[in-house]
mmCIF file of N, CA and C in Angstrom:
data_model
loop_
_atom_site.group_PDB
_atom_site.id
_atom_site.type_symbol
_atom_site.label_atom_id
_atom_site.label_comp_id
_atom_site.label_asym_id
_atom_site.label_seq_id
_atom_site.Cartn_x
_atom_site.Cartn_y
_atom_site.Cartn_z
ATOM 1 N N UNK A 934 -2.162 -17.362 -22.903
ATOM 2 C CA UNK A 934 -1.360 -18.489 -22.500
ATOM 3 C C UNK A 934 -0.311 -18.011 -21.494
ATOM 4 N N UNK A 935 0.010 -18.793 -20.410
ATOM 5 C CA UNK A 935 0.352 -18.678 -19.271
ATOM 6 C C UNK A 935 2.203 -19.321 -19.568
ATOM 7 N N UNK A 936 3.168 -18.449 -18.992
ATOM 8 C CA UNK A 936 4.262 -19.547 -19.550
ATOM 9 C C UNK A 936 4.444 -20.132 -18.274
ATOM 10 N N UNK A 937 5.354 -21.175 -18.110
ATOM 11 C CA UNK A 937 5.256 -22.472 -17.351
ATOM 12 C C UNK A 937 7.054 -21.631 -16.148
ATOM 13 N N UNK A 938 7.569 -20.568 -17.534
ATOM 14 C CA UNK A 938 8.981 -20.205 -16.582
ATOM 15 C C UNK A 938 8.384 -19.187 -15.721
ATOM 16 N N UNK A 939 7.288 -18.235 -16.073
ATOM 17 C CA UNK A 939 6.932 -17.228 -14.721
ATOM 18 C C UNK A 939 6.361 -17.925 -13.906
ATOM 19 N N UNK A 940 6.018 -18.964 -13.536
ATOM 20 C CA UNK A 940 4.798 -19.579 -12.486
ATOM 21 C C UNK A 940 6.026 -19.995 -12.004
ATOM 22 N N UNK A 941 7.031 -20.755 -12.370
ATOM 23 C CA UNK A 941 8.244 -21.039 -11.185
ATOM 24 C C UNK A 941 9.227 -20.252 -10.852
ATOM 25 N N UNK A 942 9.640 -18.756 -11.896
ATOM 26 C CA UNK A 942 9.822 -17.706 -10.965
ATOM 27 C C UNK A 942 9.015 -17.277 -9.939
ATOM 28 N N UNK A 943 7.894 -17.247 -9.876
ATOM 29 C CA UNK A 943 6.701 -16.384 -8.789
ATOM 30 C C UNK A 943 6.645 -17.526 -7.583
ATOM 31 N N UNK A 944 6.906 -18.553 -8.064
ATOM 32 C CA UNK A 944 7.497 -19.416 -6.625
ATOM 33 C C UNK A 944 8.492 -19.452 -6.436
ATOM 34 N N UNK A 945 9.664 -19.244 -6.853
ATOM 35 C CA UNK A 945 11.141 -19.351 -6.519
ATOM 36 C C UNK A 945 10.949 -18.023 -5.536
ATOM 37 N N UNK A 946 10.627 -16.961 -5.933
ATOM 38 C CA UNK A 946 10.712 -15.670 -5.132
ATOM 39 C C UNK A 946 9.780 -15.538 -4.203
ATOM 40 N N UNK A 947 8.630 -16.557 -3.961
ATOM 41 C CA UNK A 947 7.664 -16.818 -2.621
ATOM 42 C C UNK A 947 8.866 -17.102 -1.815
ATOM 43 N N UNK A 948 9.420 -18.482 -2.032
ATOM 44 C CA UNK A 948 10.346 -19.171 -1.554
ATOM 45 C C UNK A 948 11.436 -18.221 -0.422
ATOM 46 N N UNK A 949 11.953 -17.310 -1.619
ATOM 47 C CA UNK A 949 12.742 -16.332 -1.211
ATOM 48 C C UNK A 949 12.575 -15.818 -0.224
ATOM 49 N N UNK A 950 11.267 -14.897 -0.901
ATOM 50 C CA UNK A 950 10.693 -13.713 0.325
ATOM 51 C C UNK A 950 10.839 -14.456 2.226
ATOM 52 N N UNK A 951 9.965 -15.598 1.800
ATOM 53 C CA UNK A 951 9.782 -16.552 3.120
ATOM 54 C C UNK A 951 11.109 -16.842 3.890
ATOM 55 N N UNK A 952 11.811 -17.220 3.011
ATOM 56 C CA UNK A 952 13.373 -17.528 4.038
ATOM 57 C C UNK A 952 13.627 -15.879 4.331
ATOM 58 N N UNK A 953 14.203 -14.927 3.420
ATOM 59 C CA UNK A 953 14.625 -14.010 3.842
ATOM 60 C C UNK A 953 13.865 -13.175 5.080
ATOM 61 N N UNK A 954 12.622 -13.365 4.917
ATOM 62 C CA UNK A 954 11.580 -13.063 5.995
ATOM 63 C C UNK A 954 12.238 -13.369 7.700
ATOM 64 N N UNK A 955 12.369 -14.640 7.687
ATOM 65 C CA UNK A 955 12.601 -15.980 9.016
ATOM 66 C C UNK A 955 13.932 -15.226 8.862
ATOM 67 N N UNK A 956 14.955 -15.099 8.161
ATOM 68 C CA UNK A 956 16.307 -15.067 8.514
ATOM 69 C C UNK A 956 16.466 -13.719 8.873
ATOM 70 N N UNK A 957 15.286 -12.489 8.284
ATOM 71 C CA UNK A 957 15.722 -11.536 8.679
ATOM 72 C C UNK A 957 15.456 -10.809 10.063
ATOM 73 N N UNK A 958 14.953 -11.897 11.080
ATOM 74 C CA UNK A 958 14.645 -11.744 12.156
ATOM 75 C C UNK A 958 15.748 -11.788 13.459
ATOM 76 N N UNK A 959 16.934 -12.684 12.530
ATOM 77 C CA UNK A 959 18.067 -12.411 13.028
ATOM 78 C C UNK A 959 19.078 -11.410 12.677
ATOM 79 N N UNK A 960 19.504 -11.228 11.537
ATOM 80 C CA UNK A 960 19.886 -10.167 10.929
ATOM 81 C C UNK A 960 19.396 -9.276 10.068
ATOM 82 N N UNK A 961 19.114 -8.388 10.368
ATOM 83 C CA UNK A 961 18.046 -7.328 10.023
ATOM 84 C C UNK A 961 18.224 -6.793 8.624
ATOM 85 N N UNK A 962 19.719 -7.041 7.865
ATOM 86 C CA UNK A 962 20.072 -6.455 6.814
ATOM 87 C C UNK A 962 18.740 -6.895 5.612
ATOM 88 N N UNK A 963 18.818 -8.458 5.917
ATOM 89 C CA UNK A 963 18.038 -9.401 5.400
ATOM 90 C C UNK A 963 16.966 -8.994 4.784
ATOM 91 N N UNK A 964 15.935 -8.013 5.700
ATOM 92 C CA UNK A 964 15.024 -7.917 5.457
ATOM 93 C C UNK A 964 14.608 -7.115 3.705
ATOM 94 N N UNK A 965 15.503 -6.317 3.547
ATOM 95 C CA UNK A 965 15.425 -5.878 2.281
ATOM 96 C C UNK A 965 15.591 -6.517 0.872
ATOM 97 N N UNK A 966 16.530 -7.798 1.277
ATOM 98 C CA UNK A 966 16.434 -8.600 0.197
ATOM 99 C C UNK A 966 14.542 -9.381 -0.145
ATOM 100 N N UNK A 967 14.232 -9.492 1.302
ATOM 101 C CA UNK A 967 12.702 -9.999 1.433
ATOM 102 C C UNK A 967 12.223 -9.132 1.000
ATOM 103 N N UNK A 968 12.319 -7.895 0.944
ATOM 104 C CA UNK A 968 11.446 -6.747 0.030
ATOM 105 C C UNK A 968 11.226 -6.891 -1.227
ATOM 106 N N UNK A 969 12.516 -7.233 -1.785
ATOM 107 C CA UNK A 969 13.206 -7.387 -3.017
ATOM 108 C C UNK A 969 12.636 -8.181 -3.891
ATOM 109 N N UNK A 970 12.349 -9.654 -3.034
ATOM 110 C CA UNK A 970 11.579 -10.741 -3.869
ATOM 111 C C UNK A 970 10.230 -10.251 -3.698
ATOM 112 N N UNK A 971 9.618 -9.671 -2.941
ATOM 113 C CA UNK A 971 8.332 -9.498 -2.625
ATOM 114 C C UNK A 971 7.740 -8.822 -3.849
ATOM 115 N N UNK A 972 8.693 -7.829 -4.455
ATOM 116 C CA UNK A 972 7.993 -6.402 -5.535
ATOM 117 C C UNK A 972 8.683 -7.255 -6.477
ATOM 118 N N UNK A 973 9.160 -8.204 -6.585
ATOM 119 C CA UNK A 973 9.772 -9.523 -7.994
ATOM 120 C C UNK A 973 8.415 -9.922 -7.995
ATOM 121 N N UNK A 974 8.181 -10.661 -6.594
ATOM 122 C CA UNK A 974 6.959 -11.181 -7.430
ATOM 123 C C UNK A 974 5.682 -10.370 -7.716
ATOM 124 N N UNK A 975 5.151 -9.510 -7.171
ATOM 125 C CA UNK A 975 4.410 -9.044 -7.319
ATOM 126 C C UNK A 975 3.786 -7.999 -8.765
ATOM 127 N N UNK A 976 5.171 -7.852 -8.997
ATOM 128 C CA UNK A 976 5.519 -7.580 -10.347
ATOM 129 C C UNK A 976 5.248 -8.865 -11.596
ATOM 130 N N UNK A 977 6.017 -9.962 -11.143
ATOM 131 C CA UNK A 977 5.571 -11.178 -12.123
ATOM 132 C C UNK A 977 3.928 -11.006 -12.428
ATOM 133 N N UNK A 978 3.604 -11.645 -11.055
ATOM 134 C CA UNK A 978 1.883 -11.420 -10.521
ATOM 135 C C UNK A 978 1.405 -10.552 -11.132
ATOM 136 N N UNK A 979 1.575 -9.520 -11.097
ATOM 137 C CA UNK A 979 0.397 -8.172 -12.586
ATOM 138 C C UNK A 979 0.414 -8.508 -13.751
ATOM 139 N N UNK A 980 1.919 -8.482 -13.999
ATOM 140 C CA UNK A 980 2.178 -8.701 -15.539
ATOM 141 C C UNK A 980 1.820 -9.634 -16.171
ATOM 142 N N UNK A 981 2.127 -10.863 -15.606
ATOM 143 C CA UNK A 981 1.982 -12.423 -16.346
ATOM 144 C C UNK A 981 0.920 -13.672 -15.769
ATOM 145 N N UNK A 982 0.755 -13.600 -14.337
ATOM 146 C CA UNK A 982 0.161 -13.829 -13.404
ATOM 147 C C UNK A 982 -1.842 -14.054 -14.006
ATOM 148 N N UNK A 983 -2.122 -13.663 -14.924
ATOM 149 C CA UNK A 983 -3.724 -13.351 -14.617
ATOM 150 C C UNK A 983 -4.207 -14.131 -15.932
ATOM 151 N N UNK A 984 -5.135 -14.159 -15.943
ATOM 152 C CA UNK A 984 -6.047 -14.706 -17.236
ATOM 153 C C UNK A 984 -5.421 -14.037 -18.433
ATOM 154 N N UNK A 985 -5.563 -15.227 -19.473
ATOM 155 C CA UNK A 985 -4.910 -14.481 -20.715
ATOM 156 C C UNK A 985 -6.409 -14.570 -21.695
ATOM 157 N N UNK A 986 -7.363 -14.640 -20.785
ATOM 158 C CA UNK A 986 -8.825 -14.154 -21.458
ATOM 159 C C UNK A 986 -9.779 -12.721 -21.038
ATOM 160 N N UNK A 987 -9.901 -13.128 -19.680
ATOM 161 C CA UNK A 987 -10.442 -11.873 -19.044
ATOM 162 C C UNK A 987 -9.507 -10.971 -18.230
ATOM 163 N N UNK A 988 -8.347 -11.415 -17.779
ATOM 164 C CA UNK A 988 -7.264 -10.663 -16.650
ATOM 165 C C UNK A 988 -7.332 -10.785 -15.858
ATOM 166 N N UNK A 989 -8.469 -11.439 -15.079
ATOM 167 C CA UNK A 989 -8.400 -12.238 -13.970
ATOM 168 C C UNK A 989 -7.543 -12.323 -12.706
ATOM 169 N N UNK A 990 -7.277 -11.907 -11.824
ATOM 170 C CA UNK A 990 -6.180 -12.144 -10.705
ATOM 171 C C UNK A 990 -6.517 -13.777 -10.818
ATOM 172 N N UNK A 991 -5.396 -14.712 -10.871
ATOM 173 C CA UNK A 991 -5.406 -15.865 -10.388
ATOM 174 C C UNK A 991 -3.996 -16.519 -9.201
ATOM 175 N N UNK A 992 -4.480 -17.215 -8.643
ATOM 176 C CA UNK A 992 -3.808 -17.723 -7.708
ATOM 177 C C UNK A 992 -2.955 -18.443 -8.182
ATOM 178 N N UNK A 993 -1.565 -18.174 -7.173
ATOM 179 C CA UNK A 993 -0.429 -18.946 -7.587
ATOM 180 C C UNK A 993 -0.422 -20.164 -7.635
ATOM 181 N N UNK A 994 -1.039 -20.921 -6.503
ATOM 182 C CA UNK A 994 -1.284 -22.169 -6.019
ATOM 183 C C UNK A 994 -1.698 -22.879 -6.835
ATOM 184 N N UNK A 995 -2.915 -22.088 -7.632
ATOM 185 C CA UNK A 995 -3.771 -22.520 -9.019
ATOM 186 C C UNK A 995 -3.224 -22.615 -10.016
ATOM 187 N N UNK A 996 -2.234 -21.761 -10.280
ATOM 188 C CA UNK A 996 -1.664 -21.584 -11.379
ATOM 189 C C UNK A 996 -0.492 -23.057 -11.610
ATOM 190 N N UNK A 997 -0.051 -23.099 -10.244
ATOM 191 C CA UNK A 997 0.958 -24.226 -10.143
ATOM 192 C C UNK A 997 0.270 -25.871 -10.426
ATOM 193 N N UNK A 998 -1.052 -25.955 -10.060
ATOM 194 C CA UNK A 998 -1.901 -27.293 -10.034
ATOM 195 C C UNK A 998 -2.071 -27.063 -11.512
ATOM 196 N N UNK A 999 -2.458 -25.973 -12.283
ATOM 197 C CA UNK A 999 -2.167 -26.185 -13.957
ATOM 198 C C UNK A 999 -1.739 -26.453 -14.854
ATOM 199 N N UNK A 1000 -0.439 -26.370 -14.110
ATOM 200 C CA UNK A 1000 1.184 -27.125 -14.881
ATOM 201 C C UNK A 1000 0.467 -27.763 -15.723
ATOM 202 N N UNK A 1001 -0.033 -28.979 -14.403
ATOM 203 C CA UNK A 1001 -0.172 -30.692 -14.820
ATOM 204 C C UNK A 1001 -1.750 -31.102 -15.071
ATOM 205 N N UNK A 1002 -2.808 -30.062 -14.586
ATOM 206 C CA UNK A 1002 -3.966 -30.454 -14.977
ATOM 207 C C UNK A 1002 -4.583 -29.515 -15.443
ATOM 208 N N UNK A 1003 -5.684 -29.463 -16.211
ATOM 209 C CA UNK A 1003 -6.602 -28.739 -17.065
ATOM 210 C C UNK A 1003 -7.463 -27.919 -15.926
ATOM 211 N N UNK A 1004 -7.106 -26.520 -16.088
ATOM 212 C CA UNK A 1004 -7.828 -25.118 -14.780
ATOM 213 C C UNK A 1004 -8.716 -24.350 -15.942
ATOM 214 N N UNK A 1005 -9.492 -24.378 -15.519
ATOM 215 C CA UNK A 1005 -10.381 -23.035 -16.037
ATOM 216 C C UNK A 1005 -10.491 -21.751 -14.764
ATOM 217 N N UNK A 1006 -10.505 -20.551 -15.614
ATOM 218 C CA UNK A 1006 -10.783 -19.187 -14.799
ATOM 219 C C UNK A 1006 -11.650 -19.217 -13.896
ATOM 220 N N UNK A 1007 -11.890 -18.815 -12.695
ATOM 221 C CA UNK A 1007 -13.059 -19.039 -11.515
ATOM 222 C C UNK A 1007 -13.954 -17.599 -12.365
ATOM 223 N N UNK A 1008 -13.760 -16.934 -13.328
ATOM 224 C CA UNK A 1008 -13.821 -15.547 -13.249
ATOM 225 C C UNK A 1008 -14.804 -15.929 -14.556
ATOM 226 N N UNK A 1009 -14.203 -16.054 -15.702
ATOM 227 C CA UNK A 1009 -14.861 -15.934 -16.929
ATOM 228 C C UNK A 1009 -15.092 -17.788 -17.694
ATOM 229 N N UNK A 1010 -14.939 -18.837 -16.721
ATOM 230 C CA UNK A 1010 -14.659 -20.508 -17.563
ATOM 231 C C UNK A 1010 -14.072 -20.711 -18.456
ATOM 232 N N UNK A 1011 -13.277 -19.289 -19.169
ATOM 233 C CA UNK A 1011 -12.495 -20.217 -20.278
ATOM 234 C C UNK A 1011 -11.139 -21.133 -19.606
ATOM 235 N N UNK A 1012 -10.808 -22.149 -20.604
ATOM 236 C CA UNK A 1012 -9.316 -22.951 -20.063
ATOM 237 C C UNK A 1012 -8.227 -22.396 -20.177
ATOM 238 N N UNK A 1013 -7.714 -22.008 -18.824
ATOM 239 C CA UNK A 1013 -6.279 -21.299 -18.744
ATOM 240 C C UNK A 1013 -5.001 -22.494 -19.761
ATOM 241 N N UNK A 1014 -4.250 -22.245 -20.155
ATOM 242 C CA UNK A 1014 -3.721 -22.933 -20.777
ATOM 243 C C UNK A 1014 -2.060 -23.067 -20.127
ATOM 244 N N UNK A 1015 -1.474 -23.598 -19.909
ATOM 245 C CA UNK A 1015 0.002 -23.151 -19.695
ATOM 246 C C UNK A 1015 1.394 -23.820 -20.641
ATOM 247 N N UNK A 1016 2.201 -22.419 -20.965
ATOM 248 C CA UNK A 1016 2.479 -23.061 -21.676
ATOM 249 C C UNK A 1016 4.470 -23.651 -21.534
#
């Protein structure tokens, strides 16, 4: 089971990365905070991020359309669940 608070951390820190990205094109300090969210999420993403049947890499995007509707694994068909 998938919890419902890492899938909107792992987008809050997409979010992040992306602005700090654009902003750090003006001020360069920036860019390290964009690092910052990048290994946040990517870190979420291993840990919590994957099938809680087979381990699955699954997509964020996917993971987010699950909230609200019933996803099964592209990998193994069982129903990802979120919780």
């Amino acid at each position: 089971m998938i919890k419902r608070n890492k899938i909107t951390l792992a987008f809050i820190s997409v979010i992040v990365f992306v602005v700090c990205l654009i902003a750090g094109v003006f001020f360069k300090p920036i860019f390290i905070l964009a690092a910052v969210a990048l290994a946040f999420y990517l870190y979420i993403d291993k840990r919590y991020l994957r099938c809680p049947h087979c381990g699955t890499f699954e997509n964020l995007e996917r993971l987010f359309y699950a909230k609200t509707h019933v996803y099964h694994c592209r990998h193994c068909g069982e129903r990802i669940e979120i919780e």
